[in-house]
Short mmCIF file of C-alpha atoms in Angstrom, two decimals:
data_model
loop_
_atom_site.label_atom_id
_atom_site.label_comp_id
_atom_site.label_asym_id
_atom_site.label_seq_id
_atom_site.Cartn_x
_atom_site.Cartn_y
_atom_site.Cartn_z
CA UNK A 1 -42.09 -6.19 -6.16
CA UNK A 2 -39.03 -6.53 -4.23
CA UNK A 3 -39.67 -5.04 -0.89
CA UNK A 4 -36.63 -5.91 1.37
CA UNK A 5 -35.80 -3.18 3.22
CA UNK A 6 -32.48 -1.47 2.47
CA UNK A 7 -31.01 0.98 5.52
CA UNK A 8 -28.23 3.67 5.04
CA UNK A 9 -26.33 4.42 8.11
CA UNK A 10 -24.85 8.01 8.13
CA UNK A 11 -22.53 9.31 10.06
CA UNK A 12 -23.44 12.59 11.23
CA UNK A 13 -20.99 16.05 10.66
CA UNK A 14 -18.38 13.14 10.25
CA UNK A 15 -15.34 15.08 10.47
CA UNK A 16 -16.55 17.24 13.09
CA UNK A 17 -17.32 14.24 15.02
CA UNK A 18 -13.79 13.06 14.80
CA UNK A 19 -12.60 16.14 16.01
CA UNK A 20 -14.78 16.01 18.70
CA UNK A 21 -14.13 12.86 19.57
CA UNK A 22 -10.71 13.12 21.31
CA UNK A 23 -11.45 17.06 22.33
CA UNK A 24 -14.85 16.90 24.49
CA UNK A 25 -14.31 20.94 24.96
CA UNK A 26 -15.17 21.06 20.90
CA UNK A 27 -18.80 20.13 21.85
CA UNK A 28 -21.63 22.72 21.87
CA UNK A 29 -19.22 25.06 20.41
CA UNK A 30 -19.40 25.80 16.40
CA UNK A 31 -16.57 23.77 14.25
CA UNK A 32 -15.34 24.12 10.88
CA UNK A 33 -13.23 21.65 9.07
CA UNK A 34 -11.51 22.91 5.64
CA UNK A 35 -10.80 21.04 2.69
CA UNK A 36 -6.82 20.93 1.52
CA UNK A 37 -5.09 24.00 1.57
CA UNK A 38 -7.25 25.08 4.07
CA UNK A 39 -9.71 26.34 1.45
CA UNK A 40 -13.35 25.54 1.90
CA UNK A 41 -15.88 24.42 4.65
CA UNK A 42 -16.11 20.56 4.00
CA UNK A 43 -17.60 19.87 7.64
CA UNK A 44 -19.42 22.00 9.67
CA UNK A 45 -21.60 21.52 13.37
CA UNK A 46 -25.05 21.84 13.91
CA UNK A 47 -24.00 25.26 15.60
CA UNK A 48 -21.65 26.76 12.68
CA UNK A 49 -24.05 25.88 10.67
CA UNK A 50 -26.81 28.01 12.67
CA UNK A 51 -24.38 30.44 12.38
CA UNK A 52 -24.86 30.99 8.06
CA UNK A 53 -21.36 28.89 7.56
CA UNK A 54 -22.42 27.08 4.11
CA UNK A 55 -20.56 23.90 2.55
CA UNK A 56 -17.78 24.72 0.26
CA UNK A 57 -17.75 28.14 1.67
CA UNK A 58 -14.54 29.55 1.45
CA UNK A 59 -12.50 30.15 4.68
CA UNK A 60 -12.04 33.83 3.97
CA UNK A 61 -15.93 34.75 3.07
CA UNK A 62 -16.23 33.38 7.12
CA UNK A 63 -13.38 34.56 9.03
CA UNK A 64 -15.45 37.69 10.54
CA UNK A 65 -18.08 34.99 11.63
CA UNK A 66 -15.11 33.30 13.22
CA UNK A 67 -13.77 35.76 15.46
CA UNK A 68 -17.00 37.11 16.16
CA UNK A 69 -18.64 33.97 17.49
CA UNK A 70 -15.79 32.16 18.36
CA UNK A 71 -15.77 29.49 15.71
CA UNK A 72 -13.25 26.68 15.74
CA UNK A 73 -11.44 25.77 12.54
CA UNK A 74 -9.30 23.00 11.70
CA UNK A 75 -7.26 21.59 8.77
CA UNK A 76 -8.24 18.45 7.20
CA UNK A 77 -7.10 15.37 9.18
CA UNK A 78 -7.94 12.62 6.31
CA UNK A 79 -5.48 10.15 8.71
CA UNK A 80 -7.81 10.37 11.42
CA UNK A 81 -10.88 10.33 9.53
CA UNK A 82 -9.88 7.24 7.55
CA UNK A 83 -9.01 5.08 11.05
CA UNK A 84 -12.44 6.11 12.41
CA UNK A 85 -14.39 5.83 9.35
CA UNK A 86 -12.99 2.13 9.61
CA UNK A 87 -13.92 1.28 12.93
CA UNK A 88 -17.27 2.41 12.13
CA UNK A 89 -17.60 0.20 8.97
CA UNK A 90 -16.43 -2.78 11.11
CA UNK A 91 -18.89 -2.30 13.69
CA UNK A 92 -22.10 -1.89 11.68
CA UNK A 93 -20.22 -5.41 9.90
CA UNK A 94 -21.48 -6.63 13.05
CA UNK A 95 -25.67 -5.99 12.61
CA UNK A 96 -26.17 -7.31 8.95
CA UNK A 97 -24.57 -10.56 6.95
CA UNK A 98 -24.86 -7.87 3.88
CA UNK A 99 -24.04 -4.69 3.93
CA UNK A 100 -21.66 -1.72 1.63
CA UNK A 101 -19.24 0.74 2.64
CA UNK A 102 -20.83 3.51 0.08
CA UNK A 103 -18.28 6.56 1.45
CA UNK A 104 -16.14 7.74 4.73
CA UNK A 105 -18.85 8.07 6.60
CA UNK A 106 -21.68 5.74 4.60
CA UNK A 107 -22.82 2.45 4.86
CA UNK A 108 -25.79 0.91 2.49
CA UNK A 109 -27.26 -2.36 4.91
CA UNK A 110 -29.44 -5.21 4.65
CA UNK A 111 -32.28 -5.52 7.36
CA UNK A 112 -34.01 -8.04 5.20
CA UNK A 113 -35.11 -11.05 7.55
CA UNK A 114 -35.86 -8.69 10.63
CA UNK A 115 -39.40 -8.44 10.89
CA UNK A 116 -41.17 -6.85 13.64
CA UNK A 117 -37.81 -6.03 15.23
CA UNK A 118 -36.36 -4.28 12.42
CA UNK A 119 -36.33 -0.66 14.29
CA UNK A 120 -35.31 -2.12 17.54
CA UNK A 121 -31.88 -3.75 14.98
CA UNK A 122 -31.61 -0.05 13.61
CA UNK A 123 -31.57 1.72 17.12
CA UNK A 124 -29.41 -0.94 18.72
CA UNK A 125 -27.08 -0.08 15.68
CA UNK A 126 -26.90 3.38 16.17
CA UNK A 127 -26.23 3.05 19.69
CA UNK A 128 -23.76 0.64 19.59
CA UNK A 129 -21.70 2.65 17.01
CA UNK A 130 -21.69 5.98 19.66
CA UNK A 131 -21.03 3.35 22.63
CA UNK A 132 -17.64 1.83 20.89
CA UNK A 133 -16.70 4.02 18.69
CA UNK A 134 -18.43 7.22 20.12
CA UNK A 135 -19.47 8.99 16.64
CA UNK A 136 -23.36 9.89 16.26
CA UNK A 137 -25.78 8.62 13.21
CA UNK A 138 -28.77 8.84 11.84
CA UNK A 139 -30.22 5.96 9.71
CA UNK A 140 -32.75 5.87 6.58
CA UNK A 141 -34.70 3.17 5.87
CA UNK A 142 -36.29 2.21 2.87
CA UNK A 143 -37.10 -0.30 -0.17
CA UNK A 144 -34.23 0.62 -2.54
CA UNK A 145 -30.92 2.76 -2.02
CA UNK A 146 -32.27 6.11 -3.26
CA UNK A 147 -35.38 5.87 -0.39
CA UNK A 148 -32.97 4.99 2.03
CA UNK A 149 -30.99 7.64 0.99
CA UNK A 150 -33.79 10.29 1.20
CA UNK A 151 -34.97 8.69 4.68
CA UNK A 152 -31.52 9.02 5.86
CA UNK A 153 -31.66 12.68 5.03
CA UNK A 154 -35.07 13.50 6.44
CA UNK A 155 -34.04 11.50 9.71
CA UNK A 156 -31.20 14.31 9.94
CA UNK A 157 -33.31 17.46 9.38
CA UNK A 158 -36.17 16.41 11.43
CA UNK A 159 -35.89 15.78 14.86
CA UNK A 160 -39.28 13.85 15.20
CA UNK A 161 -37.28 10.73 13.74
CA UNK A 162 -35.32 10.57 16.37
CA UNK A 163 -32.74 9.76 14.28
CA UNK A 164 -34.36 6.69 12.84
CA UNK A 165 -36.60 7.45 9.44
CA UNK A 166 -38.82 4.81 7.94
CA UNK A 167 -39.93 5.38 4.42
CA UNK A 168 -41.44 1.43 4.19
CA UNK A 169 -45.30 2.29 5.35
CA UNK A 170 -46.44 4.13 1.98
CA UNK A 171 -48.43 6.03 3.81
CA UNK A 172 -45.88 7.42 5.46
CA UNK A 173 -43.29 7.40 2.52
CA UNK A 174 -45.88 9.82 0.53
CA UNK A 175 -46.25 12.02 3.49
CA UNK A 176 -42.83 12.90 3.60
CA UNK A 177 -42.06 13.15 -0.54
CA UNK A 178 -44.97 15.69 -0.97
CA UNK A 179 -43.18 17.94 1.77
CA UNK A 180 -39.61 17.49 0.18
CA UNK A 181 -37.82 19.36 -2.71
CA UNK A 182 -36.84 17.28 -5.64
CA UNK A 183 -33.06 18.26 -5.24
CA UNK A 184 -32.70 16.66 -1.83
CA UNK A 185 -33.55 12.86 -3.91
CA UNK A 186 -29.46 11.16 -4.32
CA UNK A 187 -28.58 11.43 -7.80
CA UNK A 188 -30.72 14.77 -8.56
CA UNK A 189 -28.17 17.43 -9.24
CA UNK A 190 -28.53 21.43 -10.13
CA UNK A 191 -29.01 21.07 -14.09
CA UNK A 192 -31.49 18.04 -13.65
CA UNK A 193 -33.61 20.30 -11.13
CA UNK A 194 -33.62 23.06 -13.18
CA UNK A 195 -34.46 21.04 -15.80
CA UNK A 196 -37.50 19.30 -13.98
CA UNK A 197 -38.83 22.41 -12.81
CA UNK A 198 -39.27 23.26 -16.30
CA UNK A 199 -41.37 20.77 -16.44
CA UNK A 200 -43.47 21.06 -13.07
CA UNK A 201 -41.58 18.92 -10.74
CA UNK A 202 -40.65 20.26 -7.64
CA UNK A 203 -41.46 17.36 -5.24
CA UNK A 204 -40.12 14.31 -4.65
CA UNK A 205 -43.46 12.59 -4.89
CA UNK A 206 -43.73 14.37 -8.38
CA UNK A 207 -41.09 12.90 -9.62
CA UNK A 208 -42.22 9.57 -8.30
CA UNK A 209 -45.46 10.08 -10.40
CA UNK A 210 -43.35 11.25 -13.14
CA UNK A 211 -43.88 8.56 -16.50
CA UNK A 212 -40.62 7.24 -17.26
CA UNK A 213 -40.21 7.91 -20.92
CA UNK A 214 -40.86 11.41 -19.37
CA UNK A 215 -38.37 10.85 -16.72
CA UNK A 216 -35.63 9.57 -19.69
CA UNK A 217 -36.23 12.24 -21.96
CA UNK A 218 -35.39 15.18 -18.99
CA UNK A 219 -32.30 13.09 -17.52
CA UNK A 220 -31.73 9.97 -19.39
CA UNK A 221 -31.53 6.11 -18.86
CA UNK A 222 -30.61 7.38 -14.80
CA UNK A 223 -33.17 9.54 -13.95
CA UNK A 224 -35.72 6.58 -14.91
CA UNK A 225 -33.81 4.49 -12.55
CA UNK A 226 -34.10 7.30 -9.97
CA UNK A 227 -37.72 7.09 -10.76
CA UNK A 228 -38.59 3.56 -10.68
CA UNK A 229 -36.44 3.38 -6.98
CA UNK A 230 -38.55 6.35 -5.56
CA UNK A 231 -42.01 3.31 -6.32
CA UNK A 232 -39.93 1.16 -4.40
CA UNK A 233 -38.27 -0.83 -7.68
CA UNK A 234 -34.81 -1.75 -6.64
CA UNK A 235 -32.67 -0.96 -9.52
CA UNK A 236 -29.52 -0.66 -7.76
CA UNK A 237 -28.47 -3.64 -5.54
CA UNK A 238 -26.35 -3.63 -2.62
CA UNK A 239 -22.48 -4.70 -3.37
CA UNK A 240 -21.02 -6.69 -0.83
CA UNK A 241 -18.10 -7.17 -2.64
CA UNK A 242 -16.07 -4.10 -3.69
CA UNK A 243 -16.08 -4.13 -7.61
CA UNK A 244 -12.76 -4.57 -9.23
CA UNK A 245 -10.94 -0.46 -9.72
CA UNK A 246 -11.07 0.50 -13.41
CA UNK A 247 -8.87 4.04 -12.95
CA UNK A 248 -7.32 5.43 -9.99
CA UNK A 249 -6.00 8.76 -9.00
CA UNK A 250 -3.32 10.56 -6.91
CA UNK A 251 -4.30 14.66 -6.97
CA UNK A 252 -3.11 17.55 -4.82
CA UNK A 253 -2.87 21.15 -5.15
CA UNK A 254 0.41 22.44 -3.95
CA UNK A 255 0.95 24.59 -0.22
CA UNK A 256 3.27 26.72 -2.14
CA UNK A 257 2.99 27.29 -6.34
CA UNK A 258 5.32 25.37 -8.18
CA UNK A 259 7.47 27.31 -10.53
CA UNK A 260 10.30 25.45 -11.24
CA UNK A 261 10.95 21.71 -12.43
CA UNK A 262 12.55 20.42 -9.69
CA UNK A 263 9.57 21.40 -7.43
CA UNK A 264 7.03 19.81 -9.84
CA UNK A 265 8.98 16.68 -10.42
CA UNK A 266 9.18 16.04 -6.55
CA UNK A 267 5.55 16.87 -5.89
CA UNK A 268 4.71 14.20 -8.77
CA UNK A 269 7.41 11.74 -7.74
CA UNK A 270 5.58 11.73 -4.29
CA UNK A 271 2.13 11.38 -6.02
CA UNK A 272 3.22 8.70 -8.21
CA UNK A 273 4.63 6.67 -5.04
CA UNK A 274 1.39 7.01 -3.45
CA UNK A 275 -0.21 5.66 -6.57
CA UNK A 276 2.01 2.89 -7.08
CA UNK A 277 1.49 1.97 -3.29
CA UNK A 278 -2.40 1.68 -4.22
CA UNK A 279 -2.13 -0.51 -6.82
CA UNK A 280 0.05 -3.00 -4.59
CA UNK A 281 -2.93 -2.90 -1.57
CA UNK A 282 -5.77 -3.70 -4.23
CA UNK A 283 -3.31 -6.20 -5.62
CA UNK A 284 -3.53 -4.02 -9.32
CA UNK A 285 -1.28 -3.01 -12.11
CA UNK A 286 -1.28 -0.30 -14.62
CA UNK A 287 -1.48 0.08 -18.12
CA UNK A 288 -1.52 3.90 -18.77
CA UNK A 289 -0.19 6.68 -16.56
CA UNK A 290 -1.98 10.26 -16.73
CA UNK A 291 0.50 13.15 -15.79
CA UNK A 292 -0.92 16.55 -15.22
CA UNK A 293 -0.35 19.87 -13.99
CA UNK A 294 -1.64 23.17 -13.80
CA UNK A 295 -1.94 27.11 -12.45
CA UNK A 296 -4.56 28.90 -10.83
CA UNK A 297 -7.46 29.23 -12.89
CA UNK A 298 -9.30 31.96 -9.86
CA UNK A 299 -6.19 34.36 -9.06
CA UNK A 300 -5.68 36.23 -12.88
CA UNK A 301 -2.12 34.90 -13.25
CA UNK A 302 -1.12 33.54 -16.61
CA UNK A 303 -2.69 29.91 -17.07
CA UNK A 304 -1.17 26.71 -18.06
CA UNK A 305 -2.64 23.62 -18.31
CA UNK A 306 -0.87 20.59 -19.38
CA UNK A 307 -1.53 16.95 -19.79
CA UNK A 308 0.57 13.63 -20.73
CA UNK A 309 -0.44 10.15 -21.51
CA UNK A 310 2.13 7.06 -21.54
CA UNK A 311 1.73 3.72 -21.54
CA UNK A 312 3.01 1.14 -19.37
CA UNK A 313 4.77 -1.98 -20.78
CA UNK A 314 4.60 -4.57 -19.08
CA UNK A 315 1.85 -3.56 -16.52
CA UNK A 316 3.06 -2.38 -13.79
CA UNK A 317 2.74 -1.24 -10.01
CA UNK A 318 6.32 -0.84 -8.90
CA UNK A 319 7.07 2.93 -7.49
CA UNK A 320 10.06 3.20 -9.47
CA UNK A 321 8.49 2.84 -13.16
CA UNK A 322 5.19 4.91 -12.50
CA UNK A 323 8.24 7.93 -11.09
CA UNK A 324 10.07 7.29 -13.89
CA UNK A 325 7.23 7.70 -16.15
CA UNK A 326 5.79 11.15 -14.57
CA UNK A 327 9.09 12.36 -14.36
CA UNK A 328 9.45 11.80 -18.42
CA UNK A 329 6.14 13.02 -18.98
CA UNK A 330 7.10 16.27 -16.43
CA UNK A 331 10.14 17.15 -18.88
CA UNK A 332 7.85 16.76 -22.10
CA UNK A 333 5.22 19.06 -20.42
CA UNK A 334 7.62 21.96 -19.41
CA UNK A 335 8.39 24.72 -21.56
CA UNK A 336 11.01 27.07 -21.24
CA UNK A 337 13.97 27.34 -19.07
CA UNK A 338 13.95 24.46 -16.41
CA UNK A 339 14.36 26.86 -13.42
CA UNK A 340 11.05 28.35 -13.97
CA UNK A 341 9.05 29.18 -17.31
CA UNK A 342 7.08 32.08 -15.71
CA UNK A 343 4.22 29.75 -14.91
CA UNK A 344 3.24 28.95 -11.06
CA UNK A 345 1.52 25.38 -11.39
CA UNK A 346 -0.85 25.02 -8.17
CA UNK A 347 -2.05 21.19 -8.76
CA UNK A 348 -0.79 18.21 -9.94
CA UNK A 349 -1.41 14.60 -10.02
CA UNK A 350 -1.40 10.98 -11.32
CA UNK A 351 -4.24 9.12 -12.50
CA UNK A 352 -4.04 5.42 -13.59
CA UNK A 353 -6.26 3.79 -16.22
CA UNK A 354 -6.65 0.66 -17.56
CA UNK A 355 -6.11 -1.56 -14.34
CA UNK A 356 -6.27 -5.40 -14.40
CA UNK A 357 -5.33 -7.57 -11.78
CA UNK A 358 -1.33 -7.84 -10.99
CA UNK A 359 -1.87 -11.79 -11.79
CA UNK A 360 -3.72 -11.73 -14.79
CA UNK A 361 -0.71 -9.20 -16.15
CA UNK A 362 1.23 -10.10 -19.49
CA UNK A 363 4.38 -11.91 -18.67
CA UNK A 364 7.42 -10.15 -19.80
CA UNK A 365 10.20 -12.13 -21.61
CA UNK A 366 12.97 -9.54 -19.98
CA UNK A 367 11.54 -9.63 -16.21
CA UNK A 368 14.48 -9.01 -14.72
CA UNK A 369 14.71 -4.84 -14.21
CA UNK A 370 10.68 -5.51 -13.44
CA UNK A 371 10.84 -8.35 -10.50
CA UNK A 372 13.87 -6.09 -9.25
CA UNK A 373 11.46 -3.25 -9.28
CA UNK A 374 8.50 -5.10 -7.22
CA UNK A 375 10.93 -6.14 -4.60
CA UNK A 376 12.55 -2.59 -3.98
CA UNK A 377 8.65 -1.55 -3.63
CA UNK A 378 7.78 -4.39 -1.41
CA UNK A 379 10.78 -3.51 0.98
CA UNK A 380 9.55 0.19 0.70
CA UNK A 381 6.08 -0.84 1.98
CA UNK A 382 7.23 -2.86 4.77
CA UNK A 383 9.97 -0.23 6.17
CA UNK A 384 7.34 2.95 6.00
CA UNK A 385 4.52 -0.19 7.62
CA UNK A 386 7.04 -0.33 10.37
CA UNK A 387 8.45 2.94 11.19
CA UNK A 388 5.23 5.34 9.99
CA UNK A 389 4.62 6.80 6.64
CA UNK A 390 7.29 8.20 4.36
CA UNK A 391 10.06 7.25 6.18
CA UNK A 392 11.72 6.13 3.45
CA UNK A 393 11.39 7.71 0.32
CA UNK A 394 12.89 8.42 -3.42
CA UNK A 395 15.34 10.87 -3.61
CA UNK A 396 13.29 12.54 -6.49
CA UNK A 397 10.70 13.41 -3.75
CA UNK A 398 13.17 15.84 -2.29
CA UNK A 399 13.68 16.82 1.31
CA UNK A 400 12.16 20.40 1.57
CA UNK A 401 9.04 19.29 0.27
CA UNK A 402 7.32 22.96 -0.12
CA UNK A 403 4.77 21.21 -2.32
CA UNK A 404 2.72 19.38 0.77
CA UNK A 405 -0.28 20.73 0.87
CA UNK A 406 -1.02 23.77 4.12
CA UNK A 407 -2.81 22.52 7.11
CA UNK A 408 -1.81 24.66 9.75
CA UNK A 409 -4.39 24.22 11.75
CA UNK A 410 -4.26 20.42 11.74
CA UNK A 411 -5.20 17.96 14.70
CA UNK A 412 -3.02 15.52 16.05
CA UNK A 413 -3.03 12.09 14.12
CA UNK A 414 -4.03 10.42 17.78
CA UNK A 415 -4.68 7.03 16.66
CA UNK A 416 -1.98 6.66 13.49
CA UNK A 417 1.12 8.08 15.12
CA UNK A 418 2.72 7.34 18.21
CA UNK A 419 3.88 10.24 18.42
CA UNK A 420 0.38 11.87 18.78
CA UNK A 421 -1.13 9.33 21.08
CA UNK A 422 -3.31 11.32 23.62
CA UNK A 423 -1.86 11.14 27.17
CA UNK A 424 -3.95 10.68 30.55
CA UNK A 425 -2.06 11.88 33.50
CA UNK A 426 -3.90 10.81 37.00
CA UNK A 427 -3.17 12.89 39.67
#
């Protein structure tokens, strides 16, 4: 049996961290951080959560908690998050020859070859991460992903860990899974609980017991994966090198509700930039191009949902033929009079299938519109890499932009914007 132990580094109420981080006053105080459009809790402190705040809560359902016990809430700040979720990774990079950046604030590493000193590695990672970067963790430990994964989240809730859970002594590994519910085990979701409580499983050392053609009848081929990793059988290895993108996708739901064309056609023209500037930094093109949009489905209004598929030919990442394909598939979609068809579309997006790398592409006999194309994008890139994000733009993004999605309540961008850089003034 392979036995090599796996760790899972976690970073701990990441976003709140990073709000934290450049606002010490923040600390010991509850946070919230909403999702886009200032909707939901999608990050909340130790104390907001004390005070009943739940994940994916909606801001509204909380705002008498807010004023009441002074709660601090803040737009999303994915800029900020993003720099320090990369600092992080390249810091744990430092502890482990092997290791995989599983999420924003997740990182799956090897401590195979550490021996005795293996908990002494883990600690001296956790500090070093709060030292130089200054966000706190908690690390899991454990024979395959899905133990580390479950040690990671019992070194959270229980303080006698010390931030630091070991689930490779058995003894102690079966300890813990008799005391913890089967939905806390990665990869266990509400229908697969349900449907193993039918059964009698309600711990996670139940459903370690569980015999897998049991296990595959109640959840399939994964939940007898999920099985066999919970004995310590490492059916998922870690990836140390990012597997190649099969789809991609460019989403957002709108500040203000779209109602004419003009207003959808610039908030997909700016999707479909972002999109194409993807494909160029994982060095990808496209074969099909997803347009949709559609209304609320939560506010009564009348609904709308519509979808278009077109295909690329040749391949292609260059910003001006994935626009020129949404906008086509925009003007197919709409019905009705172009300057508004009754409808008030809240979300729309680009999603990008069929991606193979920009080298292995078919070679097109008439290249000339499409190398004209790549080098217009290229210059894009570098001008918005030199003077900051969407400085220059296409015109079919429009200037009033009403589409961008609401964060009024947003942090400065402190370590992606000049313009936002804290300032120290010594006195």
């Amino acid at each position: 049996m392979d036995i090599r132990p796996i760790a899972l580094i976690d970073c701990n109420n990441f976003y709140v961290s990073c709000e934290r981080l450049f606002d010490p006053r923040l600390r010991s105080i509850p946070v919230v951080v909403l999702s886009n459009n200032d909707g939901c809790a999608i990050s909340r402190s130790a104390e907001a959560k004390a005070l009943g705040v739940k994940m994916g809560e909606p801001a509204h359902h909380f705002r008498d908690k807010t004023k009441a016990h002074g709660i601090r809430v803040f737009s999303s700040n994915y800029s900020l998050y993003g720099d320090i979720s990369r600092r992080v990774s390249s810091t744990i990079a430092e502890f482990s020859p092997l290791s995989e950046i599983y999420s924003i604030d997740e990182t799956f590493v090897d401590l195979s070859g550490f021996g005795g000193r293996m908990l002494d590695h883990a600690a001296e990672m956790r500090a070093t991460v709060l030292r130089s970067v200054g966000i706190p963790t908690c690390v899991g430990i454990g024979p395959s992903k899905t133990m580390a994964k479950l040690a990671n989240h019992l070194a959270k809730q229980n303080p006698m860990f010390g931030g630091i859970c070991d689930l490779m002594d058995a003894t102690m590994a079966d300890y813990c899974m008799r005391r913890t519910d089967v939905s806390e085990v990665w990869g266990v979701g509400r229908q697969t609980t349900a449907r193993l409580r039918d059964v009698g499983i309600a711990t996670v050392a139940q459903l370690r017991d569980m015999p897998l053609p049991l296990a595959r009848n109640v959840g399939t081929v994964v939940l007898e994966r999920i099985v066999s990793e919970l004995r310590g059988v490492r059916c998922i290895d870690i990836q140390d090198v990012e597997p190649r993108r099969k789809g991609m996708a460019v989403t957002r739901s709108a500040g203000t509700p779209m109602t004419s064309l003009d207003d959808l056609q610039q908030a997909l023209s700016s999707h479909a930039t972002r999109a194409a500037q993807k494909l160029r930094n994982h060095g990808l093109v496209a074969s099909h191009v997803t347009t949709f949009f559609h209304t609320n489905p939560h506010n009564g209004s009348r609904q709308n949902s519509v979808s278009r598929t077109a295909r690329l030919s040749p391949p292609s990442n260059s910003t001006f033929a994935l626009v020129q394909a949404v906008l086509r598939a925009a003007e197919r979609g709409w019905s009705g009079d172009p300057s508004g068809n009754g409808f008030a579309y809240l979300k729309a997006g680009v999603v990008l299938d069929d991606l193979i790398p920009e080298e292995a592409a078919p070679a097109d006999l008439f290249a000339f519109e499409q190398d004209t194309g790549k080098k217009l994008s290229a210059a894009m890139d570098a001008v918005n890499d030199r003077f900051g994000k969407k400085a220059v733009v296409l015109g079919s993004e429009g200037f009033m932009r009403s589409f961008e999605t609401r964060a009024d309540m947003r942090s400065p961008r402190y370590t992606t914007r000049m313009a936002d850089l804290p300032v120290v003034s010594a006195r």
